[in-house]
Short mmCIF file of C-alpha atoms and ligand atoms in Angstrom, two decimals:
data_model
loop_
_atom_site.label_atom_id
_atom_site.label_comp_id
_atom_site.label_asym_id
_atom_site.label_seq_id
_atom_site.Cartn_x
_atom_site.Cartn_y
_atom_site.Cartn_z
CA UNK A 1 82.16 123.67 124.60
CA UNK A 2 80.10 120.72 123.38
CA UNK A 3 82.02 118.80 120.39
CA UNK A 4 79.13 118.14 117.36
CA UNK A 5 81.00 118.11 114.55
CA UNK A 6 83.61 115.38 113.19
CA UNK A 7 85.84 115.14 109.91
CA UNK A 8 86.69 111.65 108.24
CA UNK A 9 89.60 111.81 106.17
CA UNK A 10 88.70 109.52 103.64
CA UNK A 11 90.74 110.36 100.39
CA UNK A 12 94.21 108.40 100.71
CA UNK A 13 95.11 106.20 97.76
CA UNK A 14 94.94 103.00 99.93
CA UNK A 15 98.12 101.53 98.31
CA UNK A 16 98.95 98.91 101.02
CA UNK A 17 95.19 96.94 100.08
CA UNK A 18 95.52 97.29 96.15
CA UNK A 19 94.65 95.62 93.62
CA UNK A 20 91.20 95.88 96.44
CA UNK A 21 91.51 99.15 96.60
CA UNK A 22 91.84 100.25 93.05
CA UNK A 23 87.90 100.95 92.36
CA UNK A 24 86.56 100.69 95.70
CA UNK A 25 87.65 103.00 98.21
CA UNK A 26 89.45 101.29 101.27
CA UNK A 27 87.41 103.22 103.58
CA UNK A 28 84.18 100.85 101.94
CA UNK A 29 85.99 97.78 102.05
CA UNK A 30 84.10 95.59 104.29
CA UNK A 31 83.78 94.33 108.21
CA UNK A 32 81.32 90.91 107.51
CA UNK A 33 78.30 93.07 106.16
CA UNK A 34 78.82 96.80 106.37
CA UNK A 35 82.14 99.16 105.42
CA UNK A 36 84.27 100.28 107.48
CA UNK A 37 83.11 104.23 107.12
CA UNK A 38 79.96 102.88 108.73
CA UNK A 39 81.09 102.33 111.57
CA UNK A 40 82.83 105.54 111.95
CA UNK A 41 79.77 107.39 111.39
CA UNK A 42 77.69 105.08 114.06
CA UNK A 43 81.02 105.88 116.58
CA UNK A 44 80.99 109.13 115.75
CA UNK A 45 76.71 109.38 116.45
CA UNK A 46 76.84 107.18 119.29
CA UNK A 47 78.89 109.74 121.10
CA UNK A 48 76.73 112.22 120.28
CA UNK A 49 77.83 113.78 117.13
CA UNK A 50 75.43 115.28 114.60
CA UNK A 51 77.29 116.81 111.56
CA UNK A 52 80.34 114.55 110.08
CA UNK A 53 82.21 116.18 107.08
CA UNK A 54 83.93 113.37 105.06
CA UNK A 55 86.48 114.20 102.83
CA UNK A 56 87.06 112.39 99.54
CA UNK A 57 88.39 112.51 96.02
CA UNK A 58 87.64 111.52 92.42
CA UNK A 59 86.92 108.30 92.79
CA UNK A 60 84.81 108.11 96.28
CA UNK A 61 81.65 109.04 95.10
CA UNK A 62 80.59 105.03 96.70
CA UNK A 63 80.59 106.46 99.89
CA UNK A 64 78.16 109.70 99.45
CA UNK A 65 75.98 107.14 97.71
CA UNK A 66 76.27 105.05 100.93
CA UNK A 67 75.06 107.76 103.24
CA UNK A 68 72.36 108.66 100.88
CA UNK A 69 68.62 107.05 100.31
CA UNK A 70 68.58 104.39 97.92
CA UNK A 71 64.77 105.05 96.54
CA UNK A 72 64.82 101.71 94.28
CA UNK A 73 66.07 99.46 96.79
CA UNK A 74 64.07 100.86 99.51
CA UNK A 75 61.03 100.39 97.27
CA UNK A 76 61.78 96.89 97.10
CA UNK A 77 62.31 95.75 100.33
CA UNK A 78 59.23 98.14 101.77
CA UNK A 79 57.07 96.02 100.02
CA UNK A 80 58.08 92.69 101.67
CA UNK A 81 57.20 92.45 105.46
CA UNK A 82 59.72 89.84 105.98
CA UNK A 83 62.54 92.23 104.80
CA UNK A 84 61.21 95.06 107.46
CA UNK A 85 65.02 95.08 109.32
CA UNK A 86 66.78 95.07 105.73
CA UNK A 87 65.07 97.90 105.15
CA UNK A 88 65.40 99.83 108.58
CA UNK A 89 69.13 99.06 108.32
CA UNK A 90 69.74 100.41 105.22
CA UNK A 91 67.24 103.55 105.58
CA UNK A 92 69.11 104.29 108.79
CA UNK A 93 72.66 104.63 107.48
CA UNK A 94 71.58 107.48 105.92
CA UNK A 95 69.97 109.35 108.96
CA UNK A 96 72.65 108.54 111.51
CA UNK A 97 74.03 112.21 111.18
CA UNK A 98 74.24 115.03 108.90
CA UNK A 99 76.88 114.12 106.47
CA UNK A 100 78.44 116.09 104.09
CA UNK A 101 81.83 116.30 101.53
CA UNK A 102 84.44 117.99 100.18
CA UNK A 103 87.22 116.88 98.26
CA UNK A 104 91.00 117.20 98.50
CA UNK A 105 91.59 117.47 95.22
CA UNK A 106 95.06 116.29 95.43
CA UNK A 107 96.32 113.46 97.15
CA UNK A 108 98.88 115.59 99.41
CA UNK A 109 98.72 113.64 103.12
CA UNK A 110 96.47 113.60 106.00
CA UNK A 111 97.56 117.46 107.63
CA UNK A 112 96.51 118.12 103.71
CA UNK A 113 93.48 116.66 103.92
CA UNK A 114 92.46 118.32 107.25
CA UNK A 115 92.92 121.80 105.94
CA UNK A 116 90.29 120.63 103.92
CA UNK A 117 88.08 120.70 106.61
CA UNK A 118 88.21 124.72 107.89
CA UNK A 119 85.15 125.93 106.89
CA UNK A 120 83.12 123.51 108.09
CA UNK A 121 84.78 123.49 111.50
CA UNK A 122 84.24 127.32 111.85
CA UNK A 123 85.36 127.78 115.27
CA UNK A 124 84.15 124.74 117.42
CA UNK A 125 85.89 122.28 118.57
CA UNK A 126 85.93 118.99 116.77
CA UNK A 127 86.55 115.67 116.26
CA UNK A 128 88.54 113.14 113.41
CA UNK A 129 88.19 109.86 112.94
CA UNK A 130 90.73 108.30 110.36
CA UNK A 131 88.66 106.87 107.48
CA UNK A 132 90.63 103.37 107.39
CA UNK A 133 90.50 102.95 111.37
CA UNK A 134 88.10 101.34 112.59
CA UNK A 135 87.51 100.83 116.64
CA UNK A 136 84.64 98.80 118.08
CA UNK A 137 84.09 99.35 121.62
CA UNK A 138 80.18 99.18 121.50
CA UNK A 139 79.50 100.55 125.27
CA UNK A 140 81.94 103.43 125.00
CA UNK A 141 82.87 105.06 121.94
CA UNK A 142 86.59 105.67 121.43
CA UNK A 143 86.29 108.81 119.94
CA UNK A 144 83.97 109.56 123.03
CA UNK A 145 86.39 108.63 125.48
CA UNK A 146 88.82 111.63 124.21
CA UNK A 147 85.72 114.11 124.08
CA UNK A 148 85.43 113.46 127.68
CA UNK A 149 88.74 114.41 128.15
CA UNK A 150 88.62 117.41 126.15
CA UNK A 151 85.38 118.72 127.81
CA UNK A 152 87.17 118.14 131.24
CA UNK A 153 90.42 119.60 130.31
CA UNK A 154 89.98 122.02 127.34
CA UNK A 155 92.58 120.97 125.69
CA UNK A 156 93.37 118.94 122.13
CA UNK A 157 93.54 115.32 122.89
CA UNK A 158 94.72 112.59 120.28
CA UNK A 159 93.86 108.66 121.15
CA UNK A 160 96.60 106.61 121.44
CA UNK A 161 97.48 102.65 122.04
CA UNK A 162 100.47 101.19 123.34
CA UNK A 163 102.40 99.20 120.78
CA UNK A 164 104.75 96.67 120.47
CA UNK A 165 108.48 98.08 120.03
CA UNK A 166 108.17 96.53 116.32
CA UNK A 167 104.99 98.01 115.36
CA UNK A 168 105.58 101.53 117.03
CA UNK A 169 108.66 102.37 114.46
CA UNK A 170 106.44 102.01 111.60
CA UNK A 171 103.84 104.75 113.68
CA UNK A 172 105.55 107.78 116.75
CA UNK A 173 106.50 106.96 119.73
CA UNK A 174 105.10 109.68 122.51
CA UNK A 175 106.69 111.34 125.76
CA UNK A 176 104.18 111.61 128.12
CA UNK A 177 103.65 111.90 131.81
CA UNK A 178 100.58 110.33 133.64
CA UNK A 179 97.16 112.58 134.74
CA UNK A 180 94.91 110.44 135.67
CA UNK A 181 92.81 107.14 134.56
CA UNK A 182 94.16 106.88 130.86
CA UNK A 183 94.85 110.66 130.51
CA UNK A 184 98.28 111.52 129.86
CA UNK A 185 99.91 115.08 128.92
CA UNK A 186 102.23 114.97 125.98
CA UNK A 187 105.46 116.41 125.85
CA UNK A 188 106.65 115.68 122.00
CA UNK A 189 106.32 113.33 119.77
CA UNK A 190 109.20 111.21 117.10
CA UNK A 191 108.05 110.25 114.13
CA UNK A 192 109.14 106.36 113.16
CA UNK A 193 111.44 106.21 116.23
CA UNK A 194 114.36 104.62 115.88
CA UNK A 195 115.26 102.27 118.96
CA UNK A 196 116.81 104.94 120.51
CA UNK A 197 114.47 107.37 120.03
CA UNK A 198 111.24 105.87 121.68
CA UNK A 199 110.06 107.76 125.19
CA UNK A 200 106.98 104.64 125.34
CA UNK A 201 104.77 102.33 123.64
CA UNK A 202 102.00 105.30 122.93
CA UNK A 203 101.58 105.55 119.13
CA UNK A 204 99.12 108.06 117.98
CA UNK A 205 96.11 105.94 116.34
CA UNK A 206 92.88 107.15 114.65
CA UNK A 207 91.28 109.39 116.65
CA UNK A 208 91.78 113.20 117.63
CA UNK A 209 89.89 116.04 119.36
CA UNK A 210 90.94 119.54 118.09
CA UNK A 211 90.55 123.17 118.23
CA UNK A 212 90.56 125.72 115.05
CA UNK A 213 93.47 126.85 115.66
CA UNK A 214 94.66 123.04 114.27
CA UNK A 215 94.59 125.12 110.70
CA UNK A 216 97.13 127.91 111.61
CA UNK A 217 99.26 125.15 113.19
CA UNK A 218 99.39 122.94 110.00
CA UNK A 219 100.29 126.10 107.69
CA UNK A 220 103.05 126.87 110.38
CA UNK A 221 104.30 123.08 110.64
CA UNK A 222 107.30 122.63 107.93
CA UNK A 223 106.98 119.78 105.72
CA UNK A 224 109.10 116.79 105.64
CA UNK A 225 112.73 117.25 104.37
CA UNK A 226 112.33 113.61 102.92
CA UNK A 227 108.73 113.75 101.14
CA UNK A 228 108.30 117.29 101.32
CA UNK A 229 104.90 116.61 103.45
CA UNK A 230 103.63 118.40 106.46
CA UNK A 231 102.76 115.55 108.94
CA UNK A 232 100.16 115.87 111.40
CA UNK A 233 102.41 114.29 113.71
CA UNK A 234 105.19 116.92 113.25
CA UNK A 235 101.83 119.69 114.46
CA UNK A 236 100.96 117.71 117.10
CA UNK A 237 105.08 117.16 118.52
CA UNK A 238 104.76 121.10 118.23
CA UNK A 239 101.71 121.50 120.42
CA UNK A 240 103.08 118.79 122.94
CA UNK A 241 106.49 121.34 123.36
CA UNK A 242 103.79 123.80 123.89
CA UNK A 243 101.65 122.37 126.29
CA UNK A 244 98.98 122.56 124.88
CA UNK A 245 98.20 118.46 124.09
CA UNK A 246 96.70 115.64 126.11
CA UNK A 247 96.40 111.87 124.91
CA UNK A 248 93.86 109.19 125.92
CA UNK A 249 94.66 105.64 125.77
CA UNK A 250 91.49 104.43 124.50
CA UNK A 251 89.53 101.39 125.21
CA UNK A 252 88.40 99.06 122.40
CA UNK A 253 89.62 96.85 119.34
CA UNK A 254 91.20 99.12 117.00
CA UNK A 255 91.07 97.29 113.37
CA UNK A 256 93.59 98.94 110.51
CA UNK A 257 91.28 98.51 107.59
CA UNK A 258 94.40 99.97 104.97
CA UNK A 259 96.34 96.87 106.39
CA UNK A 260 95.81 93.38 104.42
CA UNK A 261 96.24 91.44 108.00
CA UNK A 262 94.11 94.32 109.69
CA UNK A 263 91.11 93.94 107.22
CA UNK A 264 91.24 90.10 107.85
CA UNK A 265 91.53 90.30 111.85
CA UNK A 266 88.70 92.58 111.36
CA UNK A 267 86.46 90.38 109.61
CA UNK A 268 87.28 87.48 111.77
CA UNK A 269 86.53 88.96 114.92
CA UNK A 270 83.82 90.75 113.91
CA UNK A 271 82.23 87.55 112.14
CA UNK A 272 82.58 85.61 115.46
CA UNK A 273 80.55 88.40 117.86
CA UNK A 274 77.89 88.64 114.78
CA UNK A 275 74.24 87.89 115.89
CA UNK A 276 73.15 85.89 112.19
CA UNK A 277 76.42 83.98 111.25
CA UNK A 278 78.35 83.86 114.72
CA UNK A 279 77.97 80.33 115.61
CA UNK A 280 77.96 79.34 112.45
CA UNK A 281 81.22 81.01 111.89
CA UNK A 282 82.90 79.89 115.17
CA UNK A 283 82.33 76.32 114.49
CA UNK A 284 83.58 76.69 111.13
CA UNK A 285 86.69 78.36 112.13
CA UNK A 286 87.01 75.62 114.96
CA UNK A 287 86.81 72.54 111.87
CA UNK A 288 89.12 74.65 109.81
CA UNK A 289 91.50 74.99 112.90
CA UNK A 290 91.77 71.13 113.73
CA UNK A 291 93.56 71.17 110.11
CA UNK A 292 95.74 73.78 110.77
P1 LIG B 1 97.07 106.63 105.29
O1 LIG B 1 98.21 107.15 106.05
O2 LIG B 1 96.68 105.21 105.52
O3 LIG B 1 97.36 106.93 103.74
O4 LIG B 1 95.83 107.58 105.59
P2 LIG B 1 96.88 106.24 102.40
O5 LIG B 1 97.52 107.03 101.32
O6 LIG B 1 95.39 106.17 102.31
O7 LIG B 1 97.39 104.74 102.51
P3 LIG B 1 98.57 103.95 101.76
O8 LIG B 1 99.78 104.21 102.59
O9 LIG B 1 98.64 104.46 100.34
O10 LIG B 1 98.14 102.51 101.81
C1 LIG B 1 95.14 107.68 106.82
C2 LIG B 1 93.77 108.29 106.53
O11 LIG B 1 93.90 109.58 105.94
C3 LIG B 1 93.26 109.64 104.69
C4 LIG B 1 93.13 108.20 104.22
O12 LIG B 1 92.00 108.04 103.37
C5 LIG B 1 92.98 107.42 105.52
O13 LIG B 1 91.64 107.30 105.91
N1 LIG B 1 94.09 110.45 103.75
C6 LIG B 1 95.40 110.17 103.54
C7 LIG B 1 93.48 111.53 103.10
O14 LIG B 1 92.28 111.82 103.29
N2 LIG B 1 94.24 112.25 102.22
C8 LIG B 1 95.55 111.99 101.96
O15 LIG B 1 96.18 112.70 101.14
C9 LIG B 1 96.14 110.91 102.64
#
């Protein structure tokens, strides 16, 4: 079955970028001159999704006014030929899918958050895109990559990275065994592995293909002894023991945009590849450097 339809968890509290974070939503913070929910959606479109469900809270209402029109400021720059592409870029955020919200009214974790999400999923397959990750691979989409999979193998796939040993005890370690290309089946998952718990370098990052029967398994999963919880992670180790759970090590730069250091690396890179300030940028950066 074809996937169409994507949910972008957008209503975390974003502590880790605070005092940034307070008003403006992490998931709008920037990358040089658009937020990072933008490119979500134009991943999420370029792999040929058409409906994206993003779910907020309170104090998100930046991002529906993002995705809709903006009649004054289109007015303005309509009138003025030599503001034609500021116009055509800001008209077209709003057309690049049908977007719509709901909001998790309380702040109660990601698996949470995707519960949110049942009634727009009906019973299709789907995608999610975490609101704060942003991936650039501009000639194939991440989230695409693991659609491919799923349409070849009809089964859930998550994307995941390899790490270093550092990083992947602050994320899950996987236990996998190879398929083919960067398709790997997954046997279980640990949650922030200790060093003697990690079975590889495959931490789950930002991007899953699911089924509806995702909702049934959250409600099942128990929550966290700790934080009392349910982590998707925990759902997902559960469908790995039940074979029934594929991973894709994705290709392209994955950016954590609820990361100080992630939001900058972002910015940087993204600055230096940019087709108005690039060289601009690169031989700034290269002054700045001869001081460093
Ligand atoms: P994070 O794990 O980064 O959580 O969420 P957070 O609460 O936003 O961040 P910190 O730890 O306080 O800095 C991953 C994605 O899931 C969404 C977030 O908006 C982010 O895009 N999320 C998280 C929800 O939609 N609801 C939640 O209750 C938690």
């Amino acid at each position: 079955m074809k996937v169409t339809k994507a949910v972008i968890p957008a209503a975390g509290l974003g502590t880790r970028v605070l005092p940034a974070s307070k008003a403006v939503p992490k998931e709008m913070l920037n990358i040089v001159d658009k937020p990072a929910i933008q490119y979500l959606v134009e991943e999420a479109a370029a792999a040929g999704i058409t409906d994206i469900l993003i779910i907020t809270n309170r104090n998100k209402h930046v991002i529906e006014d993002h995705f809709d029109y903006a009649f004054e400021l289109e007015a303005s720059l309509r009138g003025n030929p030599a503001k034609k592409d500021l116009y055509d870029a800001v008209r077209d955020v709003a057309d690049k899918a049908n977007i719509y919200f709901v909001r998790q009214k309380e702040t109660k974790g990601l698996a949470h958050a995707v519960l949110k999400a049942e009634a727009f999923v009906g019973d299709e397959p789907f995608a999610i895109l975490y609101g704060d990750d942003v991936i650039i691979n501009d000639e194939k989409p991440a989230i695409g990559q693991l659609i491919n999979a799923f349409e070849k193998y009809n089964k859930p796939v998550v994307g995941v990275n390899e790490c270093s040993r550092e990083d992947i005890k602050k994320y899950c370690s996987l236990d996998v065994t190879h398929i083919e290309g960067r398709i790997y089946d997954v046997h279980s998952i640990v949650e922030k592995p200790t060093d003697d718990e990690i079975m590889s370098l495959f931490a789950i990052l930002g991007r899953n293909v699911l089924t509806p029967d995702i909702f049934d398994r959250i409600r099942a999963t128990p929550p966290n002894a700790k934080s009392g919880e349910v982590y998707l992670t925990d759902t997902f180790s559960q469908m790995g023991i039940d074979n029934n759970l594929l991973c894709v090590d994705f290709e392209g730069k994955r950016y954590d945009m609820g990361d100080k250091f992630g939001i900058m690396e972002a910015n940087v890179e993204v600055a230096l590849n940019h087709p108005e300030i690039g060289d601009k940028f690169r031989n700034y950066l290269k002054d700045l450097a001869k001081n460093l």
